[in-house]
mmCIF file of C-alpha atoms in Angstrom:
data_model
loop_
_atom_site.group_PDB
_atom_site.id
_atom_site.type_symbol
_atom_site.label_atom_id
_atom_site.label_comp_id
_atom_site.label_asym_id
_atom_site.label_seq_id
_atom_site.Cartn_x
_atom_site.Cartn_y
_atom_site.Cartn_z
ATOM 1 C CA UNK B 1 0.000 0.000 0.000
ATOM 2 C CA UNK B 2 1.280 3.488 -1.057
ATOM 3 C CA UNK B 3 1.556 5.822 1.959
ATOM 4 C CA UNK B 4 2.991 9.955 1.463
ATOM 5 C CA UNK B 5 3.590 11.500 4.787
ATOM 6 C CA UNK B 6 4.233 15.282 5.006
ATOM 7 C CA UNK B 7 6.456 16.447 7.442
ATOM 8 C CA UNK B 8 7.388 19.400 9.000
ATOM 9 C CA UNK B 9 7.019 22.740 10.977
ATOM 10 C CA UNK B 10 3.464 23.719 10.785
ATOM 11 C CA UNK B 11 3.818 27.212 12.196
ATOM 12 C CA UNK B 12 6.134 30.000 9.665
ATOM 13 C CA UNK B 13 6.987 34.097 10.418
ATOM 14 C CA UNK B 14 6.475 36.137 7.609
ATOM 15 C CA UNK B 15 9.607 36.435 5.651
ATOM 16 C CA UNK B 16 11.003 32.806 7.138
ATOM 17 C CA UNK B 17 11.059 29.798 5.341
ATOM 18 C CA UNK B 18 9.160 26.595 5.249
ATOM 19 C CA UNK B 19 10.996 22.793 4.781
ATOM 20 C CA UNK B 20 8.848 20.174 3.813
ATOM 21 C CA UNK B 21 9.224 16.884 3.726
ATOM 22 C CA UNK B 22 7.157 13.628 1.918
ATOM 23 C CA UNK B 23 8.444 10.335 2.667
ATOM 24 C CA UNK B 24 7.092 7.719 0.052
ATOM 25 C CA UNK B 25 6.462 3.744 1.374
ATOM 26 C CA UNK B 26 5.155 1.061 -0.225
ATOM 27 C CA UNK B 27 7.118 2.121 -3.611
ATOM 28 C CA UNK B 28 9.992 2.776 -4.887
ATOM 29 C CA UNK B 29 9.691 6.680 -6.021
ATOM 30 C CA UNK B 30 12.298 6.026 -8.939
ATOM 31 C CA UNK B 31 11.621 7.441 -12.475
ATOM 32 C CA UNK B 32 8.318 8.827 -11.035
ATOM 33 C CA UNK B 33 7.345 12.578 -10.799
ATOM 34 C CA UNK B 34 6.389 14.136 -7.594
ATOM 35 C CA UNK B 35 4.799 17.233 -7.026
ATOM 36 C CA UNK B 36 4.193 19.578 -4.231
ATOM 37 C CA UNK B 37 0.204 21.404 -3.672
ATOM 38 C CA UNK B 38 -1.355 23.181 -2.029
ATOM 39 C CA UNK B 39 -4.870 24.562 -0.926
ATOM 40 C CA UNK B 40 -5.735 26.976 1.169
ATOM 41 C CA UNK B 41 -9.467 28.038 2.867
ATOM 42 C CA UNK B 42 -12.189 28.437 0.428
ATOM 43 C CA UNK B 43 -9.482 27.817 -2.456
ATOM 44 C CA UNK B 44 -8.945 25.066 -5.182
ATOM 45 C CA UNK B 45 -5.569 23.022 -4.892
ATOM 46 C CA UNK B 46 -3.392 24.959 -5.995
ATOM 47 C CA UNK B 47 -0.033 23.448 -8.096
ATOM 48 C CA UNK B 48 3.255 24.680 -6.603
ATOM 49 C CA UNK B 49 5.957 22.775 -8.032
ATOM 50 C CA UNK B 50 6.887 19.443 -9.365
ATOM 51 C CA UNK B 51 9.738 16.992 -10.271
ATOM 52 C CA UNK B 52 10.240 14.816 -13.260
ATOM 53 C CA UNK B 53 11.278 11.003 -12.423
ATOM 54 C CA UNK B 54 12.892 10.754 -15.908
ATOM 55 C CA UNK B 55 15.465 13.831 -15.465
ATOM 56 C CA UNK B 56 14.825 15.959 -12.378
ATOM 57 C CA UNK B 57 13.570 18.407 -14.355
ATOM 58 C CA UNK B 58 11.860 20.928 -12.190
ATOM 59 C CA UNK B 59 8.484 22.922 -12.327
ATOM 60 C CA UNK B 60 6.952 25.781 -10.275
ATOM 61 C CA UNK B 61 3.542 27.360 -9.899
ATOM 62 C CA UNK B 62 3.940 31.150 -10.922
ATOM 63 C CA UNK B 63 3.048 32.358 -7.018
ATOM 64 C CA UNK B 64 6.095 30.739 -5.478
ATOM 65 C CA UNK B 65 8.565 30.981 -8.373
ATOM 66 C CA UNK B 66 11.938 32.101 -7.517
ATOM 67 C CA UNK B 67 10.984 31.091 -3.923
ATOM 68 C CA UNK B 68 10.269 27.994 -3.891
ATOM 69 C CA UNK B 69 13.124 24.748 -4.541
ATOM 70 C CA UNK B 70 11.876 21.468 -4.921
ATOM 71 C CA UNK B 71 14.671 18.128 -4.284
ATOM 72 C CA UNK B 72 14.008 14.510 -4.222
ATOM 73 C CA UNK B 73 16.112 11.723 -2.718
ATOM 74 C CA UNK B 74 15.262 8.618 -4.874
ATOM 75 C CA UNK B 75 17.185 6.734 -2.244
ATOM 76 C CA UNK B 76 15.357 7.926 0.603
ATOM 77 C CA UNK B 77 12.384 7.910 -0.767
ATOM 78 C CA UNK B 78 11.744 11.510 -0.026
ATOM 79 C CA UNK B 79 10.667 14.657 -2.158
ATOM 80 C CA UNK B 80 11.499 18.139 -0.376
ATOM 81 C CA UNK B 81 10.256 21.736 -0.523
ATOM 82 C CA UNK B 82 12.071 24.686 0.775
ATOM 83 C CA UNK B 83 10.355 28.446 0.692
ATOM 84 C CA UNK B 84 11.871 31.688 1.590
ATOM 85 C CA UNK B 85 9.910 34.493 2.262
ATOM 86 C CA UNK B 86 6.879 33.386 3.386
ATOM 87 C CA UNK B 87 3.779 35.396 2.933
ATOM 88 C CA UNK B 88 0.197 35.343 4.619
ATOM 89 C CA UNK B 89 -1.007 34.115 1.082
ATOM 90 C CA UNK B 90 1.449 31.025 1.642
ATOM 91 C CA UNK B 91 -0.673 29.515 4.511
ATOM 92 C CA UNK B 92 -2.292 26.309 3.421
ATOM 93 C CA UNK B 93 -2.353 22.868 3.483
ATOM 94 C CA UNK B 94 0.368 21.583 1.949
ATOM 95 C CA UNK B 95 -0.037 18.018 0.028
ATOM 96 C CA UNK B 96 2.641 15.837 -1.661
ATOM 97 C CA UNK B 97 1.823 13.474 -4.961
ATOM 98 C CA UNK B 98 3.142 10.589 -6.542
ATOM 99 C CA UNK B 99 2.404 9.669 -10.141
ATOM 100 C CA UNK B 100 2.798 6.479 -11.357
ATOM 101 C CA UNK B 101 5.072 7.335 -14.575
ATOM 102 C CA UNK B 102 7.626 9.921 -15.408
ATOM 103 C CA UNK B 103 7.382 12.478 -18.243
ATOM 104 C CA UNK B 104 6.110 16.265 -18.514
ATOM 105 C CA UNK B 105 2.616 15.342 -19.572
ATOM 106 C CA UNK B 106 0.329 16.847 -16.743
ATOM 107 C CA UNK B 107 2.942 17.357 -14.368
ATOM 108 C CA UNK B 108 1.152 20.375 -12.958
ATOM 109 C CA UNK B 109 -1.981 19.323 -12.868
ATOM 110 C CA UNK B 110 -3.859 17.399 -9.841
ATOM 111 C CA UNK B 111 -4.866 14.628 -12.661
ATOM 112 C CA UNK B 112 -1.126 13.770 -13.270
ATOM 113 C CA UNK B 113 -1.020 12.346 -9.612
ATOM 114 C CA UNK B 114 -2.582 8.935 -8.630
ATOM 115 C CA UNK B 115 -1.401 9.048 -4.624
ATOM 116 C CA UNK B 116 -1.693 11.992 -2.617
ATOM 117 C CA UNK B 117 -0.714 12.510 1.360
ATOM 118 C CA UNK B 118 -2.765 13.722 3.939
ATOM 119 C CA UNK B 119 -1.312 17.380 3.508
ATOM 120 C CA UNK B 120 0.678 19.285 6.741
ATOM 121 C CA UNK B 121 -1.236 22.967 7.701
ATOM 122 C CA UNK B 122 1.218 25.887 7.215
ATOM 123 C CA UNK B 123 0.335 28.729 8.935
ATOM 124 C CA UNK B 124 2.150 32.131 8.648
ATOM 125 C CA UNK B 125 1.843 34.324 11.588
ATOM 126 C CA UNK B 126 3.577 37.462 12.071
#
């Protein structure tokens, strides 16, 4: 059984930085892409970036470009997010998917993931 669990702290200043974590079990994350969501009150899921399992290629949603870095570690079965200055808008719950092939196609798009985690709530405060 697939299982994504995000980790990390749930509670950012304004102007810090988040780190995320999404440990993968019950597969082997290899040559898959993951992505990185999010959705905040009374908003649709919102993409925010996105690796390719073929060639690390990386993607990122227009409102956290240039602030946002996304890593994997295929052998530890773990995708990452960092964020600098984080802004009110930035609070959310934050979900990790897993597709189950590798390629651009869809990459940014909720339908390009078959397993999703429970998310982690960010909250910025000031």
């Amino acid at each position: 059984q697939v299982q994504l669990v995000e980790t990390g702290r749930g509670l950012v200043l304004a102007g810090g930085s988040l780190n995320l974590s999404c440990k993968a079990s019950g597969v082997t994350i290899r040559k898959y892409n993951m992505g990185w969501f999010r959705e905040a009150p009374g908003k649709g899921r919102e993409f925010v970036g996105a690796t390719n399992g073929l060639n690390d290629f990386r993607w990122y949603g227009d409102s956290v470009k240039g602030r946002a870095t996304i890593s994997r570690d295929d052998a530890a079965n773990t995708l990452y997010l960092q964020m600098n200055n984080m802004q009110f808008d930035d609070t959310a719950a934050y979900y990790c998917a897993l597709a189950d092939y590798g390629g651009s196609y869809e990459i940014d798009r909720i339908g390009g993931y078959t397993y999703w985690g429970l998310g982690t709530q960010v909250t910025v405060s000031s």
